[in-house]
mmCIF file of C-alpha atoms in Angstrom:
data_model
loop_
_atom_site.group_PDB
_atom_site.id
_atom_site.type_symbol
_atom_site.label_atom_id
_atom_site.label_comp_id
_atom_site.label_asym_id
_atom_site.label_seq_id
_atom_site.Cartn_x
_atom_site.Cartn_y
_atom_site.Cartn_z
ATOM 1 C CA MET A 1 -4.614 252.995 -4.680
ATOM 2 C CA ALA A 2 -0.933 251.861 -4.963
ATOM 3 C CA GLU A 3 1.492 253.339 -7.269
ATOM 4 C CA PRO A 4 3.019 251.039 -9.900
ATOM 5 C CA ARG A 5 5.668 248.986 -8.484
ATOM 6 C CA LYS A 6 8.278 247.108 -10.360
ATOM 7 C CA LEU A 7 8.744 243.528 -9.363
ATOM 8 C CA THR A 8 11.900 241.155 -8.987
ATOM 9 C CA LEU A 9 10.384 238.070 -8.381
ATOM 10 C CA PHE A 10 8.331 236.243 -11.277
ATOM 11 C CA THR A 11 7.681 232.725 -10.118
ATOM 12 C CA ILE A 12 5.529 231.917 -7.036
ATOM 13 C CA ILE A 13 6.639 228.770 -5.362
ATOM 14 C CA THR A 14 3.384 226.890 -4.671
ATOM 15 C CA MET A 15 2.713 224.827 -1.319
ATOM 16 C CA ALA A 16 2.918 221.783 -3.267
ATOM 17 C CA SER A 17 6.592 221.397 -2.159
ATOM 18 C CA ALA A 18 7.566 218.345 -0.086
ATOM 19 C CA VAL A 19 7.623 220.518 3.311
ATOM 20 C CA CYS A 20 5.385 223.321 4.174
ATOM 21 C CA LEU A 21 6.565 225.726 6.860
ATOM 22 C CA VAL A 22 4.174 227.664 8.918
ATOM 23 C CA GLY A 23 5.332 230.701 10.716
ATOM 24 C CA ALA A 24 8.308 231.806 8.800
ATOM 25 C CA ALA A 25 8.532 235.153 7.218
ATOM 26 C CA PRO A 26 8.037 234.454 3.447
ATOM 27 C CA ALA A 27 9.498 236.549 0.656
ATOM 28 C CA ASP A 28 7.281 239.116 -0.860
ATOM 29 C CA GLU A 29 5.033 237.474 -3.567
ATOM 30 C CA PRO A 30 4.030 239.324 -6.787
ATOM 31 C CA LEU A 31 0.522 240.306 -5.610
ATOM 32 C CA GLY A 32 -0.919 243.922 -5.859
ATOM 33 C CA ASP A 33 -2.017 245.663 -2.850
ATOM 34 C CA PRO A 34 -5.797 244.398 -2.225
ATOM 35 C CA VAL A 35 -8.481 246.884 -3.264
ATOM 36 C CA HIS A 36 -10.079 248.601 -0.604
ATOM 37 C CA GLN A 37 -13.750 249.329 -0.320
ATOM 38 C CA LEU A 38 -15.702 249.937 2.961
ATOM 39 C CA VAL A 39 -19.129 248.192 2.834
ATOM 40 C CA TRP A 40 -22.087 249.604 4.626
ATOM 41 C CA GLU A 41 -24.544 246.639 4.792
ATOM 42 C CA SER A 42 -27.371 249.045 5.182
ATOM 43 C CA GLN A 43 -26.515 250.662 1.837
ATOM 44 C CA LEU A 44 -25.471 248.197 -0.666
ATOM 45 C CA TRP A 45 -24.978 249.497 -3.903
ATOM 46 C CA ASP A 46 -25.912 246.147 -5.900
ATOM 47 C CA ARG A 47 -27.856 243.208 -4.360
ATOM 48 C CA PRO A 48 -27.351 240.120 -6.512
ATOM 49 C CA GLU A 49 -29.723 237.308 -5.028
ATOM 50 C CA ALA A 50 -27.555 235.447 -2.505
ATOM 51 C CA LYS A 51 -26.922 231.752 -3.109
ATOM 52 C CA THR A 52 -28.040 229.424 -0.447
ATOM 53 C CA ARG A 53 -26.899 225.870 -1.440
ATOM 54 C CA ALA A 54 -25.870 223.469 1.468
ATOM 55 C CA VAL A 55 -22.284 223.100 2.135
ATOM 56 C CA THR A 56 -20.920 220.037 0.198
ATOM 57 C CA VAL A 57 -18.236 219.117 2.474
ATOM 58 C CA ASN A 58 -18.400 218.062 6.292
ATOM 59 C CA ASN A 59 -15.296 219.417 7.690
ATOM 60 C CA TRP A 60 -15.311 216.831 10.400
ATOM 61 C CA ASN A 61 -15.490 213.974 8.154
ATOM 62 C CA ARG A 62 -11.798 213.246 7.106
ATOM 63 C CA ASN A 63 -12.710 211.191 3.925
ATOM 64 C CA ALA A 64 -14.915 213.793 2.678
ATOM 65 C CA VAL A 65 -12.381 216.526 2.995
ATOM 66 C CA ALA A 66 -9.728 214.348 1.243
ATOM 67 C CA ALA A 67 -12.218 213.548 -1.338
ATOM 68 C CA PHE A 68 -13.049 217.408 -1.751
ATOM 69 C CA PHE A 69 -9.259 218.247 -2.024
ATOM 70 C CA ASN A 70 -8.646 215.479 -4.545
ATOM 71 C CA THR A 71 -11.483 216.133 -6.955
ATOM 72 C CA THR A 72 -11.912 219.736 -6.816
ATOM 73 C CA TYR A 73 -8.304 221.355 -5.727
ATOM 74 C CA THR A 74 -5.917 219.119 -7.495
ATOM 75 C CA PRO A 75 -7.795 218.848 -10.880
ATOM 76 C CA ALA A 76 -8.018 222.619 -11.249
ATOM 77 C CA LEU A 77 -4.368 222.937 -11.243
ATOM 78 C CA GLY A 78 -3.963 220.698 -14.302
ATOM 79 C CA VAL A 79 -6.400 222.740 -16.759
ATOM 80 C CA PRO A 80 -4.315 224.388 -19.451
ATOM 81 C CA MET A 81 -4.773 228.067 -20.076
ATOM 82 C CA GLN A 82 -4.919 228.152 -23.894
ATOM 83 C CA TRP A 83 -4.514 231.845 -24.091
ATOM 84 C CA SER A 84 -5.568 233.372 -27.573
ATOM 85 C CA GLY A 85 -3.974 236.729 -27.133
ATOM 86 C CA ASN A 86 -0.727 238.643 -28.090
ATOM 87 C CA VAL A 87 1.166 240.925 -25.941
ATOM 88 C CA ALA A 88 3.052 242.464 -28.989
ATOM 89 C CA THR A 89 -0.025 243.632 -30.564
ATOM 90 C CA CYS A 90 -1.717 244.260 -27.256
ATOM 91 C CA ASP A 91 -4.554 241.745 -27.797
ATOM 92 C CA ALA A 92 -5.825 240.551 -24.254
ATOM 93 C CA GLY A 93 -7.455 237.628 -25.766
ATOM 94 C CA THR A 94 -9.237 234.872 -23.933
ATOM 95 C CA THR A 95 -8.508 231.707 -22.095
ATOM 96 C CA SER A 96 -10.289 228.411 -22.647
ATOM 97 C CA GLN A 97 -13.673 228.425 -20.864
ATOM 98 C CA ALA A 98 -12.308 225.184 -19.045
ATOM 99 C CA TYR A 99 -9.775 227.327 -17.333
ATOM 100 C CA ILE A 100 -12.110 229.990 -16.347
ATOM 101 C CA ASP A 101 -14.333 227.138 -14.868
ATOM 102 C CA ALA A 102 -10.911 225.738 -12.929
ATOM 103 C CA THR A 103 -10.375 229.161 -11.553
ATOM 104 C CA MET A 104 -13.834 229.365 -10.102
ATOM 105 C CA GLN A 105 -13.745 225.937 -9.042
ATOM 106 C CA MET A 106 -10.437 226.893 -6.790
ATOM 107 C CA ILE A 107 -12.214 229.785 -5.375
ATOM 108 C CA ASN A 108 -15.279 227.520 -4.601
ATOM 109 C CA TYR A 109 -12.827 224.975 -3.034
ATOM 110 C CA TYR A 110 -11.769 227.567 -0.460
ATOM 111 C CA ARG A 111 -15.325 228.950 -0.198
ATOM 112 C CA GLY A 112 -16.638 225.521 0.348
ATOM 113 C CA MET A 113 -14.127 224.598 3.129
ATOM 114 C CA VAL A 114 -15.256 227.456 5.408
ATOM 115 C CA GLY A 115 -18.986 226.906 4.663
ATOM 116 C CA LEU A 116 -19.821 229.371 2.156
ATOM 117 C CA ALA A 117 -21.944 228.648 -0.912
ATOM 118 C CA ASP A 118 -20.474 228.652 -4.345
ATOM 119 C CA ALA A 119 -19.776 231.846 -6.174
ATOM 120 C CA THR A 120 -20.490 232.115 -9.922
ATOM 121 C CA ASN A 121 -18.328 233.776 -12.882
ATOM 122 C CA ALA A 122 -19.568 237.306 -13.446
ATOM 123 C CA VAL A 123 -19.154 236.909 -17.277
ATOM 124 C CA ALA A 124 -19.698 240.459 -17.886
ATOM 125 C CA TYR A 125 -16.443 241.610 -16.066
ATOM 126 C CA ASN A 126 -14.105 238.885 -17.340
ATOM 127 C CA ALA A 127 -13.286 241.079 -20.398
ATOM 128 C CA GLY A 128 -12.151 244.185 -18.338
ATOM 129 C CA ALA A 129 -10.194 241.557 -15.992
ATOM 130 C CA GLN A 130 -8.678 240.178 -19.251
ATOM 131 C CA GLN A 131 -7.379 243.773 -20.054
ATOM 132 C CA ALA A 132 -5.934 244.265 -16.730
ATOM 133 C CA ALA A 133 -4.187 241.121 -16.467
ATOM 134 C CA LEU A 134 -2.533 241.824 -20.014
ATOM 135 C CA MET A 135 -1.419 245.147 -18.834
ATOM 136 C CA MET A 136 0.179 243.521 -15.660
ATOM 137 C CA SER A 137 2.033 241.251 -17.685
ATOM 138 C CA ALA A 138 2.981 243.697 -20.625
ATOM 139 C CA ASN A 139 4.611 246.306 -18.012
ATOM 140 C CA TYR A 140 5.721 243.465 -15.563
ATOM 141 C CA ALA A 141 4.292 245.474 -12.670
ATOM 142 C CA LEU A 142 1.272 245.700 -10.570
ATOM 143 C CA SER A 143 -1.046 248.883 -9.829
ATOM 144 C CA HIS A 144 -4.583 249.429 -9.025
ATOM 145 C CA ASN A 145 -4.298 252.745 -10.807
ATOM 146 C CA PRO A 146 -2.140 252.022 -13.855
ATOM 147 C CA PRO A 147 -1.084 255.091 -15.763
ATOM 148 C CA SER A 148 -2.032 255.835 -19.426
ATOM 149 C CA SER A 149 1.429 255.664 -20.294
ATOM 150 C CA TRP A 150 1.549 251.946 -19.767
ATOM 151 C CA THR A 151 1.959 249.427 -22.351
ATOM 152 C CA CYS A 152 -1.256 248.012 -23.685
ATOM 153 C CA TRP A 153 -3.296 250.522 -21.455
ATOM 154 C CA THR A 154 -7.065 250.595 -21.836
ATOM 155 C CA SER A 155 -9.654 252.392 -20.053
ATOM 156 C CA ALA A 156 -11.536 249.357 -19.374
ATOM 157 C CA GLY A 157 -8.443 247.460 -18.045
ATOM 158 C CA ALA A 158 -7.653 250.490 -15.823
ATOM 159 C CA ALA A 159 -11.096 250.428 -14.230
ATOM 160 C CA ALA A 160 -10.852 246.655 -13.788
ATOM 161 C CA ALA A 161 -7.414 247.011 -12.243
ATOM 162 C CA GLY A 162 -8.932 249.430 -9.559
ATOM 163 C CA ALA A 163 -11.503 246.762 -8.672
ATOM 164 C CA SER A 164 -9.427 243.479 -8.637
ATOM 165 C CA ASN A 165 -7.193 241.418 -6.746
ATOM 166 C CA LEU A 166 -3.847 241.400 -8.903
ATOM 167 C CA ALA A 167 -1.231 238.760 -9.506
ATOM 168 C CA LEU A 168 1.752 238.497 -11.582
ATOM 169 C CA GLY A 169 3.719 235.094 -11.920
ATOM 170 C CA ASN A 170 0.696 233.295 -11.415
ATOM 171 C CA ALA A 171 -2.693 233.130 -13.408
ATOM 172 C CA GLY A 172 -5.919 231.247 -12.993
ATOM 173 C CA PRO A 173 -6.259 228.421 -10.229
ATOM 174 C CA THR A 174 -2.602 229.119 -8.985
ATOM 175 C CA ALA A 175 -3.306 232.835 -8.493
ATOM 176 C CA ILE A 176 -6.279 232.027 -6.540
ATOM 177 C CA ASN A 177 -3.894 230.097 -4.075
ATOM 178 C CA ALA A 178 -1.596 233.201 -3.912
ATOM 179 C CA TYR A 179 -4.540 235.205 -2.917
ATOM 180 C CA ILE A 180 -5.409 232.810 -0.236
ATOM 181 C CA ARG A 181 -1.836 232.441 0.909
ATOM 182 C CA ASP A 182 -1.329 236.337 0.860
ATOM 183 C CA SER A 183 2.152 236.235 1.836
ATOM 184 C CA GLY A 184 4.599 239.353 1.557
ATOM 185 C CA SER A 185 5.257 242.045 4.023
ATOM 186 C CA GLY A 186 2.377 244.358 2.474
ATOM 187 C CA ASN A 187 -0.239 241.775 2.760
ATOM 188 C CA TYR A 188 -0.024 241.107 6.532
ATOM 189 C CA PHE A 189 -3.804 241.914 6.774
ATOM 190 C CA VAL A 190 -4.832 239.212 4.057
ATOM 191 C CA GLY A 191 -6.984 241.623 2.005
ATOM 192 C CA HIS A 192 -6.783 239.187 -0.990
ATOM 193 C CA ARG A 193 -7.962 236.380 1.014
ATOM 194 C CA ARG A 194 -10.889 238.290 2.780
ATOM 195 C CA TRP A 195 -12.328 239.236 -0.454
ATOM 196 C CA ILE A 196 -12.351 235.732 -1.855
ATOM 197 C CA LEU A 197 -14.047 234.526 1.479
ATOM 198 C CA TYR A 198 -16.254 237.454 2.099
ATOM 199 C CA PRO A 199 -19.876 236.232 2.801
ATOM 200 C CA LEU A 200 -21.715 239.311 1.072
ATOM 201 C CA LEU A 201 -19.573 238.477 -2.355
ATOM 202 C CA ASN A 202 -20.887 235.676 -4.629
ATOM 203 C CA GLN A 203 -19.690 236.732 -8.152
ATOM 204 C CA PHE A 204 -16.161 237.204 -9.484
ATOM 205 C CA GLY A 205 -14.944 238.243 -12.788
ATOM 206 C CA THR A 206 -11.509 236.873 -13.934
ATOM 207 C CA GLY A 207 -8.886 237.344 -16.512
ATOM 208 C CA SER A 208 -5.561 235.514 -16.976
ATOM 209 C CA VAL A 209 -2.847 235.754 -19.467
ATOM 210 C CA GLY A 210 0.404 233.657 -19.992
ATOM 211 C CA GLU A 211 2.091 230.881 -21.724
ATOM 212 C CA THR A 212 3.881 233.415 -24.121
ATOM 213 C CA THR A 213 4.025 236.194 -21.647
ATOM 214 C CA PRO A 214 4.618 236.289 -18.017
ATOM 215 C CA ASN A 215 1.480 234.907 -16.113
ATOM 216 C CA ALA A 216 -0.765 237.397 -14.620
ATOM 217 C CA ASN A 217 -4.494 237.489 -13.174
ATOM 218 C CA ALA A 218 -6.878 240.059 -12.291
ATOM 219 C CA LEU A 219 -9.709 238.789 -9.958
ATOM 220 C CA TYR A 220 -12.710 241.342 -10.253
ATOM 221 C CA VAL A 221 -14.230 241.477 -6.818
ATOM 222 C CA PHE A 222 -16.300 244.684 -6.788
ATOM 223 C CA THR A 223 -19.136 242.906 -8.813
ATOM 224 C CA GLY A 224 -21.817 244.064 -6.472
ATOM 225 C CA PHE A 225 -22.574 243.049 -2.669
ATOM 226 C CA GLY A 226 -25.550 240.789 -1.764
ATOM 227 C CA ALA A 227 -27.291 239.924 1.424
ATOM 228 C CA ARG A 228 -25.273 238.224 4.341
ATOM 229 C CA PRO A 229 -25.919 234.320 4.741
ATOM 230 C CA PRO A 230 -26.780 233.255 8.146
ATOM 231 C CA ALA A 231 -24.143 230.700 8.205
ATOM 232 C CA PRO A 232 -21.419 229.953 8.919
ATOM 233 C CA ASP A 233 -20.649 231.586 12.180
ATOM 234 C CA LYS A 234 -17.187 232.439 11.306
ATOM 235 C CA ILE A 235 -14.847 232.698 8.465
ATOM 236 C CA ALA A 236 -11.334 230.961 9.506
ATOM 237 C CA TRP A 237 -8.431 229.931 7.483
ATOM 238 C CA PRO A 238 -7.294 227.313 8.171
ATOM 239 C CA PRO A 239 -10.943 226.411 8.726
ATOM 240 C CA GLU A 240 -12.304 224.417 11.552
ATOM 241 C CA GLY A 241 -12.103 220.588 11.159
ATOM 242 C CA TYR A 242 -9.771 218.777 8.832
ATOM 243 C CA VAL A 243 -7.689 220.652 6.315
ATOM 244 C CA PRO A 244 -5.231 219.380 3.956
ATOM 245 C CA TYR A 245 -1.561 220.517 4.779
ATOM 246 C CA GLN A 246 -0.798 222.059 1.376
ATOM 247 C CA THR A 247 -3.531 224.575 2.084
ATOM 248 C CA VAL A 248 -2.142 225.705 5.554
ATOM 249 C CA TYR A 249 -0.324 228.711 4.956
ATOM 250 C CA THR A 250 1.916 230.885 7.219
ATOM 251 C CA ARG A 251 -0.889 233.233 8.021
ATOM 252 C CA TRP A 252 -3.917 232.076 10.090
ATOM 253 C CA SER A 253 -7.170 234.480 10.356
ATOM 254 C CA LEU A 254 -10.489 234.649 11.797
ATOM 255 C CA ALA A 255 -13.491 236.867 10.980
ATOM 256 C CA LEU A 256 -17.051 236.678 12.308
ATOM 257 C CA ASN A 257 -19.951 236.301 9.815
ATOM 258 C CA THR A 258 -22.095 238.847 11.357
ATOM 259 C CA SER A 259 -23.709 242.490 10.695
ATOM 260 C CA SER A 260 -22.689 243.308 14.137
ATOM 261 C CA SER A 261 -19.795 245.602 14.885
ATOM 262 C CA VAL A 262 -16.828 243.420 15.364
ATOM 263 C CA SER A 263 -13.403 244.691 16.994
ATOM 264 C CA PHE A 264 -10.348 242.600 17.300
ATOM 265 C CA ALA A 265 -8.494 245.592 18.739
ATOM 266 C CA SER A 266 -8.063 244.017 22.068
ATOM 267 C CA ALA A 267 -8.355 240.471 21.144
ATOM 268 C CA ASN A 268 -5.805 237.705 22.155
ATOM 269 C CA VAL A 269 -5.045 234.448 20.366
ATOM 270 C CA THR A 270 -3.552 231.282 21.671
ATOM 271 C CA MET A 271 -2.975 228.102 20.055
ATOM 272 C CA THR A 272 -1.949 224.408 21.383
ATOM 273 C CA GLU A 273 -1.123 221.331 19.807
ATOM 274 C CA ASN A 274 -2.150 218.320 21.786
ATOM 275 C CA GLY A 275 -2.223 220.585 24.805
ATOM 276 C CA SER A 276 1.075 221.911 24.175
ATOM 277 C CA PRO A 277 1.434 225.865 23.504
ATOM 278 C CA VAL A 278 2.528 227.066 20.160
ATOM 279 C CA SER A 279 4.442 230.153 19.654
ATOM 280 C CA LEU A 280 2.613 232.957 17.468
ATOM 281 C CA SER A 281 2.564 236.500 16.611
ATOM 282 C CA VAL A 282 -0.536 238.370 15.895
ATOM 283 C CA VAL A 283 0.120 240.559 12.992
ATOM 284 C CA SER A 284 -3.074 242.414 12.292
ATOM 285 C CA ARG A 285 -6.046 243.162 14.248
ATOM 286 C CA THR A 286 -7.707 246.683 13.034
ATOM 287 C CA ASN A 287 -7.446 246.704 9.106
ATOM 288 C CA ASN A 288 -11.166 247.512 7.829
ATOM 289 C CA GLY A 289 -12.219 248.102 4.332
ATOM 290 C CA TYR A 290 -11.302 244.481 3.048
ATOM 291 C CA GLY A 291 -14.362 242.632 3.439
ATOM 292 C CA ASP A 292 -15.085 241.670 7.268
ATOM 293 C CA ASN A 293 -12.748 242.771 10.012
ATOM 294 C CA THR A 294 -10.291 240.079 10.489
ATOM 295 C CA ILE A 295 -7.539 239.130 12.931
ATOM 296 C CA VAL A 296 -4.335 237.663 11.572
ATOM 297 C CA TRP A 297 -1.568 235.674 13.289
ATOM 298 C CA GLU A 298 1.456 233.595 12.460
ATOM 299 C CA PRO A 299 2.278 230.419 14.546
ATOM 300 C CA SER A 300 6.177 229.956 14.678
ATOM 301 C CA GLY A 301 8.206 226.785 13.929
ATOM 302 C CA VAL A 302 5.265 224.546 12.752
ATOM 303 C CA TYR A 303 6.151 222.102 9.882
ATOM 304 C CA PHE A 304 4.049 219.965 7.715
ATOM 305 C CA SER A 305 5.362 217.183 5.253
ATOM 306 C CA PRO A 306 3.913 214.548 3.223
ATOM 307 C CA GLY A 307 2.937 211.412 4.831
ATOM 308 C CA SER A 308 2.624 212.811 8.480
ATOM 309 C CA PRO A 309 0.108 211.980 10.965
ATOM 310 C CA ASP A 310 -2.758 214.078 11.571
ATOM 311 C CA ARG A 311 -2.068 217.141 13.811
ATOM 312 C CA ARG A 312 -4.675 218.643 15.974
ATOM 313 C CA PHE A 313 -4.305 222.220 17.000
ATOM 314 C CA THR A 314 -6.929 224.032 19.063
ATOM 315 C CA VAL A 315 -7.242 227.850 18.332
ATOM 316 C CA THR A 316 -8.803 230.320 21.221
ATOM 317 C CA VAL A 317 -9.501 233.929 20.231
ATOM 318 C CA SER A 318 -10.607 235.622 23.127
ATOM 319 C CA ASN A 319 -11.779 239.327 24.005
ATOM 320 C CA ILE A 320 -13.476 239.719 20.594
ATOM 321 C CA LEU A 321 -15.891 242.864 21.110
ATOM 322 C CA VAL A 322 -19.242 242.060 19.154
ATOM 323 C CA ASN A 323 -21.396 245.445 19.789
ATOM 324 C CA GLY A 324 -19.065 246.257 22.586
ATOM 325 C CA SER A 325 -19.650 242.865 24.468
ATOM 326 C CA PRO A 326 -16.555 240.444 24.762
ATOM 327 C CA GLN A 327 -16.909 236.856 23.214
ATOM 328 C CA THR A 328 -14.404 233.901 22.646
ATOM 329 C CA ARG A 329 -14.095 231.680 19.793
ATOM 330 C CA VAL A 330 -12.510 228.132 20.447
ATOM 331 C CA TYR A 331 -12.086 225.653 17.442
ATOM 332 C CA ASP A 332 -9.967 222.904 16.345
ATOM 333 C CA VAL A 333 -8.073 222.543 13.214
ATOM 334 C CA VAL A 334 -6.783 219.116 12.133
ATOM 335 C CA VAL A 335 -3.963 219.264 9.556
ATOM 336 C CA MET A 336 -3.917 216.037 7.418
ATOM 337 C CA ASP A 337 -2.162 214.748 4.312
ATOM 338 C CA PRO A 338 -5.006 213.715 1.920
ATOM 339 C CA ALA A 339 -3.113 211.209 0.195
ATOM 340 C CA THR A 340 -3.117 208.921 3.529
ATOM 341 C CA VAL A 341 -5.624 206.850 5.166
ATOM 342 C CA SER A 342 -5.953 207.431 8.933
ATOM 343 C CA ASP A 343 -7.577 204.957 11.088
ATOM 344 C CA GLU A 344 -7.647 207.286 14.106
ATOM 345 C CA ILE A 345 -11.077 207.421 15.834
ATOM 346 C CA PHE A 346 -11.832 210.536 18.227
ATOM 347 C CA SER A 347 -14.065 210.475 21.000
ATOM 348 C CA ASP A 348 -14.986 214.202 20.983
ATOM 349 C CA GLY A 349 -17.083 214.171 17.704
ATOM 350 C CA PHE A 350 -14.663 214.725 15.096
ATOM 351 C CA GLU A 351 -16.604 212.323 12.697
ATOM 352 C CA SER A 352 -20.106 213.416 14.061
ATOM 353 C CA GLY A 353 -20.059 217.334 13.398
ATOM 354 C CA HIS A 354 -18.214 218.780 16.384
ATOM 355 C CA THR A 355 -18.430 222.641 15.521
ATOM 356 C CA GLY A 356 -16.342 224.021 18.437
ATOM 357 C CA ALA A 357 -17.398 226.255 20.935
ATOM 358 C CA TRP A 358 -18.019 229.837 21.899
ATOM 359 C CA SER A 359 -19.047 231.987 24.947
ATOM 360 C CA GLY A 360 -20.444 235.378 25.633
ATOM 361 C CA ALA A 361 -17.379 236.352 27.708
ATOM 362 C CA ALA A 362 -13.764 235.940 27.871
ATOM 363 C CA PRO A 363 -12.852 232.911 30.036
#
């Protein structure tokens, strides 16, 4: 586990700004190192029943994606925390139930966009997460192994810190955005994102503090691993299909939803925009122990702004070794402004369930 590290940055700049840059190297965000856990699917230490609801959004229906963003993502950001605690007396307090619900709503926005079933709040883990968040705020530092000398230290909070995504400067729904964005030089393998979008996880605990103390969040992720769902085929962010520009972050990633052995060690990534190559750098291929193995890359010089027309990118990830056999995944991402109406009609199935393509061997 990481040692405590003092932070110089408090406020995370959200992606709601007027212009979004994809591919630039962002400044470090106040996120703790992601917690590490190798998961052996044949020996799961807890098996909560998997959720199996149908996906609520069709990514190839532009109106549905815009409605999902405007009714799920945006409202979650406006829910007040209403924290009842006090850092001076080390009272972890609670937040409003509406704020906990909004935090889960933001988690399920991202999960719904990649085709995963909704996760639920593991209520039994909230109190420990709340104490962990208080410690991070009170000491203005982040650690998965906080020492007992820390202000407001508790054994329950320390245990939760060792099993949680940690954020300082963000809480609740905005912390979920920070975890999915996963910027900073130490998060190049997007470990926080990978836990939230891990198909074997369907419950999270959450604790947030703020308003009268620096905002902080602990998202308890080691609540127990369940059975792997049969779909979707892949976990990509940004996902295949239409996606609001506000949630297209610097780092793009791909994992496969399979119990088979997957290696990206020799994989290659290419991107085009309307047939023109997009420059990119692969920043991670081999980091395990953070959900599923994942490849991560950063496109260069790609900007998005409000009111821009839809932009279509084709992603090709080749030479993925699945049980030692090479495979390729090809899929399209259409970056859109959910506040604008598009009258574009595509002839290749964008509005009728086009799902990309894959082959059993590299092209």
